Amino acid sequence: AYIRKIQKFPILSHEDESRLATEWINNKTDKAAHALINSHLRLVVKIAMKFRGYGLQLSELVSEGNLGLIQSLERFDPKKGFRLSTYAMWWIRASIQEYILHSWSLVKIGTTAAQKKLFFNLRKLKGQMKAIDEGDLSPENVKEIASRLDVPEHEVMSMNSRLSGPDLS
């Protein structure tokens, strides 16, 4: 129902988007903000769909992505020549990833850049290596993943053990 509803909002032309963004920056009009936000809600859903495999509700991911979209509007500068969608994509993705990291487990997973990269890419790489169902990774797989992601091997093993089982008390 939500997707059907957001499809009613028009996609803005570059000129309309630039005009509305300038109006938003200069006057902070709610009308301009609503038009810009509503025209990019489909982008949020598209990005949120890519993060469905973490056991969280799509509606929660979309809500977090919407917050990222709002943040991007606050910092958007149309004078730099980029479209809002290009700029907002990074804010939406970051907002969803932060939400996943903080909601995925009762035990908070590290949030260094290397650990985020490892968290979001380990399953994909294990799938490519046909090792997705293995609990412990073979030493060869650990070395390959560590070299591909440029992280230490002990972090690969640690993250794999955290992701392989549910939280225990």
mmCIF file with all atom_site columns, C-alpha atoms in Angstrom:
data_model
loop_
_atom_site.group_PDB
_atom_site.id
_atom_site.type_symbol
_atom_site.label_atom_id
_atom_site.label_alt_id
_atom_site.label_comp_id
_atom_site.label_asym_id
_atom_site.label_entity_id
_atom_site.label_seq_id
_atom_site.pdbx_PDB_ins_code
_atom_site.Cartn_x
_atom_site.Cartn_y
_atom_site.Cartn_z
_atom_site.occupancy
_atom_site.B_iso_or_equiv
_atom_site.pdbx_formal_charge
_atom_site.auth_seq_id
_atom_site.auth_comp_id
_atom_site.auth_asym_id
_atom_site.auth_atom_id
_atom_site.pdbx_PDB_model_num
ATOM 1   C CA . ALA A 1 1   ? 0.000  0.000   0.000   1.00 0.00 ? 1   ALA A CA 1
ATOM 2   C CA . TYR A 1 2   ? 2.853  2.373   0.854   1.00 0.00 ? 2   TYR A CA 1
ATOM 3   C CA . ILE A 1 3   ? 4.580  1.745   -2.474  1.00 0.00 ? 3   ILE A CA 1
ATOM 4   C CA . ARG A 1 4   ? 1.355  2.399   -4.377  1.00 0.00 ? 4   ARG A CA 1
ATOM 5   C CA . LYS A 1 5   ? 0.894  5.626   -2.441  1.00 0.00 ? 5   LYS A CA 1
ATOM 6   C CA . ILE A 1 6   ? 4.380  6.983   -3.094  1.00 0.00 ? 6   ILE A CA 1
ATOM 7   C CA . GLN A 1 7   ? 4.148  6.230   -6.809  1.00 0.00 ? 7   GLN A CA 1
ATOM 8   C CA . LYS A 1 8   ? 1.550  9.011   -7.050  1.00 0.00 ? 8   LYS A CA 1
ATOM 9   C CA . PHE A 1 9   ? 4.208  11.632  -6.341  1.00 0.00 ? 9   PHE A CA 1
ATOM 10  C CA . PRO A 1 10  ? 5.825  12.933  -9.537  1.00 0.00 ? 10  PRO A CA 1
ATOM 11  C CA . ILE A 1 11  ? 9.506  12.593  -10.292 1.00 0.00 ? 11  ILE A CA 1
ATOM 12  C CA . LEU A 1 12  ? 10.877 16.107  -10.578 1.00 0.00 ? 12  LEU A CA 1
ATOM 13  C CA . SER A 1 13  ? 12.771 17.426  -13.559 1.00 0.00 ? 13  SER A CA 1
ATOM 14  C CA . HIS A 1 14  ? 16.233 18.823  -12.918 1.00 0.00 ? 14  HIS A CA 1
ATOM 15  C CA . GLU A 1 15  ? 14.903 22.376  -13.297 1.00 0.00 ? 15  GLU A CA 1
ATOM 16  C CA . ASP A 1 16  ? 11.987 21.829  -10.905 1.00 0.00 ? 16  ASP A CA 1
ATOM 17  C CA . GLU A 1 17  ? 14.260 20.171  -8.375  1.00 0.00 ? 17  GLU A CA 1
ATOM 18  C CA . SER A 1 18  ? 16.778 22.994  -8.585  1.00 0.00 ? 18  SER A CA 1
ATOM 19  C CA . ARG A 1 19  ? 14.057 25.620  -8.200  1.00 0.00 ? 19  ARG A CA 1
ATOM 20  C CA . LEU A 1 20  ? 12.510 23.858  -5.193  1.00 0.00 ? 20  LEU A CA 1
ATOM 21  C CA . ALA A 1 21  ? 15.905 23.278  -3.570  1.00 0.00 ? 21  ALA A CA 1
ATOM 22  C CA . THR A 1 22  ? 16.794 26.936  -3.966  1.00 0.00 ? 22  THR A CA 1
ATOM 23  C CA . GLU A 1 23  ? 13.420 27.901  -2.496  1.00 0.00 ? 23  GLU A CA 1
ATOM 24  C CA . TRP A 1 24  ? 14.033 25.530  0.416   1.00 0.00 ? 24  TRP A CA 1
ATOM 25  C CA . ILE A 1 25  ? 17.513 26.895  1.092   1.00 0.00 ? 25  ILE A CA 1
ATOM 26  C CA . ASN A 1 26  ? 16.496 30.547  0.841   1.00 0.00 ? 26  ASN A CA 1
ATOM 27  C CA . ASN A 1 27  ? 13.046 30.499  2.475   1.00 0.00 ? 27  ASN A CA 1
ATOM 28  C CA . LYS A 1 28  ? 12.746 27.138  4.283   1.00 0.00 ? 28  LYS A CA 1
ATOM 29  C CA . THR A 1 29  ? 9.225  26.683  2.899   1.00 0.00 ? 29  THR A CA 1
ATOM 30  C CA . ASP A 1 30  ? 7.482  23.486  3.905   1.00 0.00 ? 30  ASP A CA 1
ATOM 31  C CA . LYS A 1 31  ? 5.912  23.193  0.455   1.00 0.00 ? 31  LYS A CA 1
ATOM 32  C CA . ALA A 1 32  ? 9.339  22.959  -1.218  1.00 0.00 ? 32  ALA A CA 1
ATOM 33  C CA . ALA A 1 33  ? 10.619 20.463  1.348   1.00 0.00 ? 33  ALA A CA 1
ATOM 34  C CA . HIS A 1 34  ? 7.536  18.239  0.970   1.00 0.00 ? 34  HIS A CA 1
ATOM 35  C CA . ALA A 1 35  ? 7.806  18.260  -2.822  1.00 0.00 ? 35  ALA A CA 1
ATOM 36  C CA . LEU A 1 36  ? 11.501 17.351  -2.714  1.00 0.00 ? 36  LEU A CA 1
ATOM 37  C CA . ILE A 1 37  ? 11.067 14.637  -0.088  1.00 0.00 ? 37  ILE A CA 1
ATOM 38  C CA . ASN A 1 38  ? 7.961  13.094  -1.659  1.00 0.00 ? 38  ASN A CA 1
ATOM 39  C CA . SER A 1 39  ? 9.543  12.908  -5.097  1.00 0.00 ? 39  SER A CA 1
ATOM 40  C CA . HIS A 1 40  ? 12.421 10.827  -3.689  1.00 0.00 ? 40  HIS A CA 1
ATOM 41  C CA . LEU A 1 41  ? 10.510 8.324   -1.549  1.00 0.00 ? 41  LEU A CA 1
ATOM 42  C CA . ARG A 1 42  ? 10.821 5.681   -4.279  1.00 0.00 ? 42  ARG A CA 1
ATOM 43  C CA . LEU A 1 43  ? 14.595 5.977   -4.034  1.00 0.00 ? 43  LEU A CA 1
ATOM 44  C CA . VAL A 1 44  ? 14.399 5.205   -0.312  1.00 0.00 ? 44  VAL A CA 1
ATOM 45  C CA . VAL A 1 45  ? 12.343 2.054   -0.953  1.00 0.00 ? 45  VAL A CA 1
ATOM 46  C CA . LYS A 1 46  ? 14.735 0.929   -3.687  1.00 0.00 ? 46  LYS A CA 1
ATOM 47  C CA . ILE A 1 47  ? 17.746 1.302   -1.385  1.00 0.00 ? 47  ILE A CA 1
ATOM 48  C CA . ALA A 1 48  ? 15.943 -0.291  1.592   1.00 0.00 ? 48  ALA A CA 1
ATOM 49  C CA . MET A 1 49  ? 15.071 -3.354  -0.516  1.00 0.00 ? 49  MET A CA 1
ATOM 50  C CA . LYS A 1 50  ? 18.794 -4.118  -0.836  1.00 0.00 ? 50  LYS A CA 1
ATOM 51  C CA . PHE A 1 51  ? 19.041 -4.529  2.955   1.00 0.00 ? 51  PHE A CA 1
ATOM 52  C CA . ARG A 1 52  ? 16.139 -6.961  3.470   1.00 0.00 ? 52  ARG A CA 1
ATOM 53  C CA . GLY A 1 53  ? 18.376 -9.936  4.339   1.00 0.00 ? 53  GLY A CA 1
ATOM 54  C CA . TYR A 1 54  ? 19.150 -8.831  7.891   1.00 0.00 ? 54  TYR A CA 1
ATOM 55  C CA . GLY A 1 55  ? 15.906 -9.979  9.503   1.00 0.00 ? 55  GLY A CA 1
ATOM 56  C CA . LEU A 1 56  ? 14.430 -6.511  9.968   1.00 0.00 ? 56  LEU A CA 1
ATOM 57  C CA . GLN A 1 57  ? 11.073 -5.294  8.709   1.00 0.00 ? 57  GLN A CA 1
ATOM 58  C CA . LEU A 1 58  ? 11.176 -3.474  5.370   1.00 0.00 ? 58  LEU A CA 1
ATOM 59  C CA . SER A 1 59  ? 8.946  -0.765  6.855   1.00 0.00 ? 59  SER A CA 1
ATOM 60  C CA . GLU A 1 60  ? 11.577 -0.087  9.539   1.00 0.00 ? 60  GLU A CA 1
ATOM 61  C CA . LEU A 1 61  ? 14.333 0.134   6.936   1.00 0.00 ? 61  LEU A CA 1
ATOM 62  C CA . VAL A 1 62  ? 12.234 2.524   4.847   1.00 0.00 ? 62  VAL A CA 1
ATOM 63  C CA . SER A 1 63  ? 11.527 4.676   7.902   1.00 0.00 ? 63  SER A CA 1
ATOM 64  C CA . GLU A 1 64  ? 15.243 4.946   8.651   1.00 0.00 ? 64  GLU A CA 1
ATOM 65  C CA . GLY A 1 65  ? 15.942 5.677   5.000   1.00 0.00 ? 65  GLY A CA 1
ATOM 66  C CA . ASN A 1 66  ? 13.362 8.460   5.096   1.00 0.00 ? 66  ASN A CA 1
ATOM 67  C CA . LEU A 1 67  ? 15.251 10.009  8.001   1.00 0.00 ? 67  LEU A CA 1
ATOM 68  C CA . GLY A 1 68  ? 18.419 9.860   5.913   1.00 0.00 ? 68  GLY A CA 1
ATOM 69  C CA . LEU A 1 69  ? 16.576 11.546  3.046   1.00 0.00 ? 69  LEU A CA 1
ATOM 70  C CA . ILE A 1 70  ? 15.480 14.353  5.360   1.00 0.00 ? 70  ILE A CA 1
ATOM 71  C CA . GLN A 1 71  ? 19.048 14.766  6.609   1.00 0.00 ? 71  GLN A CA 1
ATOM 72  C CA . SER A 1 72  ? 20.303 14.984  3.032   1.00 0.00 ? 72  SER A CA 1
ATOM 73  C CA . LEU A 1 73  ? 17.836 17.763  2.258   1.00 0.00 ? 73  LEU A CA 1
ATOM 74  C CA . GLU A 1 74  ? 19.173 19.754  5.204   1.00 0.00 ? 74  GLU A CA 1
ATOM 75  C CA . ARG A 1 75  ? 22.694 19.579  3.765   1.00 0.00 ? 75  ARG A CA 1
ATOM 76  C CA . PHE A 1 76  ? 21.954 19.635  0.025   1.00 0.00 ? 76  PHE A CA 1
ATOM 77  C CA . ASP A 1 77  ? 23.455 22.401  -2.100  1.00 0.00 ? 77  ASP A CA 1
ATOM 78  C CA . PRO A 1 78  ? 22.071 22.547  -5.660  1.00 0.00 ? 78  PRO A CA 1
ATOM 79  C CA . LYS A 1 79  ? 24.822 24.996  -6.678  1.00 0.00 ? 79  LYS A CA 1
ATOM 80  C CA . LYS A 1 80  ? 27.305 22.118  -6.760  1.00 0.00 ? 80  LYS A CA 1
ATOM 81  C CA . GLY A 1 81  ? 25.540 20.725  -9.831  1.00 0.00 ? 81  GLY A CA 1
ATOM 82  C CA . PHE A 1 82  ? 24.400 17.378  -8.458  1.00 0.00 ? 82  PHE A CA 1
ATOM 83  C CA . ARG A 1 83  ? 20.865 16.072  -8.256  1.00 0.00 ? 83  ARG A CA 1
ATOM 84  C CA . LEU A 1 84  ? 19.327 15.517  -4.840  1.00 0.00 ? 84  LEU A CA 1
ATOM 85  C CA . SER A 1 85  ? 18.977 11.798  -5.563  1.00 0.00 ? 85  SER A CA 1
ATOM 86  C CA . THR A 1 86  ? 22.729 11.441  -6.086  1.00 0.00 ? 86  THR A CA 1
ATOM 87  C CA . TYR A 1 87  ? 23.473 13.218  -2.835  1.00 0.00 ? 87  TYR A CA 1
ATOM 88  C CA . ALA A 1 88  ? 20.638 11.656  -0.837  1.00 0.00 ? 88  ALA A CA 1
ATOM 89  C CA . MET A 1 89  ? 21.586 8.114   -1.813  1.00 0.00 ? 89  MET A CA 1
ATOM 90  C CA . TRP A 1 90  ? 24.605 8.247   0.500   1.00 0.00 ? 90  TRP A CA 1
ATOM 91  C CA . TRP A 1 91  ? 22.641 9.640   3.437   1.00 0.00 ? 91  TRP A CA 1
ATOM 92  C CA . ILE A 1 92  ? 19.836 7.094   2.973   1.00 0.00 ? 92  ILE A CA 1
ATOM 93  C CA . ARG A 1 93  ? 22.248 4.164   2.805   1.00 0.00 ? 93  ARG A CA 1
ATOM 94  C CA . ALA A 1 94  ? 24.227 5.401   5.840   1.00 0.00 ? 94  ALA A CA 1
ATOM 95  C CA . SER A 1 95  ? 21.072 5.837   7.892   1.00 0.00 ? 95  SER A CA 1
ATOM 96  C CA . ILE A 1 96  ? 19.835 2.328   7.047   1.00 0.00 ? 96  ILE A CA 1
ATOM 97  C CA . GLN A 1 97  ? 23.225 0.759   7.733   1.00 0.00 ? 97  GLN A CA 1
ATOM 98  C CA . GLU A 1 98  ? 23.504 2.470   11.119  1.00 0.00 ? 98  GLU A CA 1
ATOM 99  C CA . TYR A 1 99  ? 20.016 1.234   12.001  1.00 0.00 ? 99  TYR A CA 1
ATOM 100 C CA . ILE A 1 100 ? 20.905 -2.333  10.997  1.00 0.00 ? 100 ILE A CA 1
ATOM 101 C CA . LEU A 1 101 ? 24.113 -2.260  13.005  1.00 0.00 ? 101 LEU A CA 1
ATOM 102 C CA . HIS A 1 102 ? 22.303 -1.059  16.119  1.00 0.00 ? 102 HIS A CA 1
ATOM 103 C CA . SER A 1 103 ? 19.206 -3.244  15.743  1.00 0.00 ? 103 SER A CA 1
ATOM 104 C CA . TRP A 1 104 ? 20.553 -6.469  14.324  1.00 0.00 ? 104 TRP A CA 1
ATOM 105 C CA . SER A 1 105 ? 21.791 -7.887  17.585  1.00 0.00 ? 105 SER A CA 1
ATOM 106 C CA . LEU A 1 106 ? 21.270 -7.299  21.272  1.00 0.00 ? 106 LEU A CA 1
ATOM 107 C CA . VAL A 1 107 ? 25.043 -7.217  21.530  1.00 0.00 ? 107 VAL A CA 1
ATOM 108 C CA . LYS A 1 108 ? 26.279 -4.172  19.676  1.00 0.00 ? 108 LYS A CA 1
ATOM 109 C CA . ILE A 1 109 ? 28.581 -4.972  16.788  1.00 0.00 ? 109 ILE A CA 1
ATOM 110 C CA . GLY A 1 110 ? 31.622 -2.761  16.357  1.00 0.00 ? 110 GLY A CA 1
ATOM 111 C CA . THR A 1 111 ? 31.227 0.321   14.270  1.00 0.00 ? 111 THR A CA 1
ATOM 112 C CA . THR A 1 112 ? 34.685 1.021   12.889  1.00 0.00 ? 112 THR A CA 1
ATOM 113 C CA . ALA A 1 113 ? 34.785 1.451   9.134   1.00 0.00 ? 113 ALA A CA 1
ATOM 114 C CA . ALA A 1 114 ? 36.507 -1.918  8.678   1.00 0.00 ? 114 ALA A CA 1
ATOM 115 C CA . GLN A 1 115 ? 33.944 -3.698  10.863  1.00 0.00 ? 115 GLN A CA 1
ATOM 116 C CA . LYS A 1 116 ? 31.047 -2.102  8.973   1.00 0.00 ? 116 LYS A CA 1
ATOM 117 C CA . LYS A 1 117 ? 32.566 -3.169  5.678   1.00 0.00 ? 117 LYS A CA 1
ATOM 118 C CA . LEU A 1 118 ? 33.050 -6.680  7.041   1.00 0.00 ? 118 LEU A CA 1
ATOM 119 C CA . PHE A 1 119 ? 29.518 -6.884  8.482   1.00 0.00 ? 119 PHE A CA 1
ATOM 120 C CA . PHE A 1 120 ? 27.834 -5.833  5.235   1.00 0.00 ? 120 PHE A CA 1
ATOM 121 C CA . ASN A 1 121 ? 30.063 -7.838  2.867   1.00 0.00 ? 121 ASN A CA 1
ATOM 122 C CA . LEU A 1 122 ? 30.839 -11.078 4.709   1.00 0.00 ? 122 LEU A CA 1
ATOM 123 C CA . ARG A 1 123 ? 27.588 -12.853 3.773   1.00 0.00 ? 123 ARG A CA 1
ATOM 124 C CA . LYS A 1 124 ? 27.907 -11.796 0.143   1.00 0.00 ? 124 LYS A CA 1
ATOM 125 C CA . LEU A 1 125 ? 31.487 -13.044 -0.110  1.00 0.00 ? 125 LEU A CA 1
ATOM 126 C CA . LYS A 1 126 ? 30.636 -16.313 1.654   1.00 0.00 ? 126 LYS A CA 1
ATOM 127 C CA . GLY A 1 127 ? 27.847 -16.807 -0.871  1.00 0.00 ? 127 GLY A CA 1
ATOM 128 C CA . GLN A 1 128 ? 30.216 -16.184 -3.772  1.00 0.00 ? 128 GLN A CA 1
ATOM 129 C CA . MET A 1 129 ? 32.627 -18.719 -2.286  1.00 0.00 ? 129 MET A CA 1
ATOM 130 C CA . LYS A 1 130 ? 29.821 -21.256 -1.753  1.00 0.00 ? 130 LYS A CA 1
ATOM 131 C CA . ALA A 1 131 ? 30.577 -21.208 1.991   1.00 0.00 ? 131 ALA A CA 1
ATOM 132 C CA . ILE A 1 132 ? 27.343 -19.564 3.135   1.00 0.00 ? 132 ILE A CA 1
ATOM 133 C CA . ASP A 1 133 ? 26.132 -22.599 5.119   1.00 0.00 ? 133 ASP A CA 1
ATOM 134 C CA . GLU A 1 134 ? 29.465 -23.309 6.786   1.00 0.00 ? 134 GLU A CA 1
ATOM 135 C CA . GLY A 1 135 ? 29.684 -22.280 10.423  1.00 0.00 ? 135 GLY A CA 1
ATOM 136 C CA . ASP A 1 136 ? 33.446 -21.891 10.587  1.00 0.00 ? 136 ASP A CA 1
ATOM 137 C CA . LEU A 1 137 ? 35.304 -20.743 7.512   1.00 0.00 ? 137 LEU A CA 1
ATOM 138 C CA . SER A 1 138 ? 38.281 -22.664 6.190   1.00 0.00 ? 138 SER A CA 1
ATOM 139 C CA . PRO A 1 139 ? 41.655 -20.919 6.584   1.00 0.00 ? 139 PRO A CA 1
ATOM 140 C CA . GLU A 1 140 ? 41.771 -20.391 2.803   1.00 0.00 ? 140 GLU A CA 1
ATOM 141 C CA . ASN A 1 141 ? 38.383 -18.681 2.819   1.00 0.00 ? 141 ASN A CA 1
ATOM 142 C CA . VAL A 1 142 ? 39.389 -16.496 5.774   1.00 0.00 ? 142 VAL A CA 1
ATOM 143 C CA . LYS A 1 143 ? 42.552 -15.408 3.937   1.00 0.00 ? 143 LYS A CA 1
ATOM 144 C CA . GLU A 1 144 ? 40.662 -14.646 0.747   1.00 0.00 ? 144 GLU A CA 1
ATOM 145 C CA . ILE A 1 145 ? 37.943 -12.619 2.493   1.00 0.00 ? 145 ILE A CA 1
ATOM 146 C CA . ALA A 1 146 ? 40.525 -10.715 4.550   1.00 0.00 ? 146 ALA A CA 1
ATOM 147 C CA . SER A 1 147 ? 42.503 -9.829  1.433   1.00 0.00 ? 147 SER A CA 1
ATOM 148 C CA . ARG A 1 148 ? 39.418 -8.832  -0.575  1.00 0.00 ? 148 ARG A CA 1
ATOM 149 C CA . LEU A 1 149 ? 38.113 -6.548  2.171   1.00 0.00 ? 149 LEU A CA 1
ATOM 150 C CA . ASP A 1 150 ? 41.538 -5.446  3.401   1.00 0.00 ? 150 ASP A CA 1
ATOM 151 C CA . VAL A 1 151 ? 40.853 -6.389  7.020   1.00 0.00 ? 151 VAL A CA 1
ATOM 152 C CA . PRO A 1 152 ? 42.818 -8.596  9.447   1.00 0.00 ? 152 PRO A CA 1
ATOM 153 C CA . GLU A 1 153 ? 42.058 -12.322 9.387   1.00 0.00 ? 153 GLU A CA 1
ATOM 154 C CA . HIS A 1 154 ? 41.166 -12.395 13.103  1.00 0.00 ? 154 HIS A CA 1
ATOM 155 C CA . GLU A 1 155 ? 38.406 -9.804  12.453  1.00 0.00 ? 155 GLU A CA 1
ATOM 156 C CA . VAL A 1 156 ? 36.975 -12.011 9.691   1.00 0.00 ? 156 VAL A CA 1
ATOM 157 C CA . MET A 1 157 ? 36.861 -14.995 12.062  1.00 0.00 ? 157 MET A CA 1
ATOM 158 C CA . SER A 1 158 ? 35.400 -12.893 14.875  1.00 0.00 ? 158 SER A CA 1
ATOM 159 C CA . MET A 1 159 ? 32.661 -11.370 12.711  1.00 0.00 ? 159 MET A CA 1
ATOM 160 C CA . ASN A 1 160 ? 31.840 -14.755 11.177  1.00 0.00 ? 160 ASN A CA 1
ATOM 161 C CA . SER A 1 161 ? 31.360 -16.290 14.623  1.00 0.00 ? 161 SER A CA 1
ATOM 162 C CA . ARG A 1 162 ? 29.144 -13.362 15.690  1.00 0.00 ? 162 ARG A CA 1
ATOM 163 C CA . LEU A 1 163 ? 26.991 -13.674 12.569  1.00 0.00 ? 163 LEU A CA 1
ATOM 164 C CA . SER A 1 164 ? 26.754 -17.485 12.550  1.00 0.00 ? 164 SER A CA 1
ATOM 165 C CA . GLY A 1 165 ? 24.638 -17.845 15.658  1.00 0.00 ? 165 GLY A CA 1
ATOM 166 C CA . PRO A 1 166 ? 21.916 -16.073 17.597  1.00 0.00 ? 166 PRO A CA 1
ATOM 167 C CA . ASP A 1 167 ? 22.608 -13.998 20.700  1.00 0.00 ? 167 ASP A CA 1
ATOM 168 C CA . LEU A 1 168 ? 23.132 -16.055 23.843  1.00 0.00 ? 168 LEU A CA 1
ATOM 169 C CA . SER A 1 169 ? 22.768 -14.880 27.407  1.00 0.00 ? 169 SER A CA 1
#
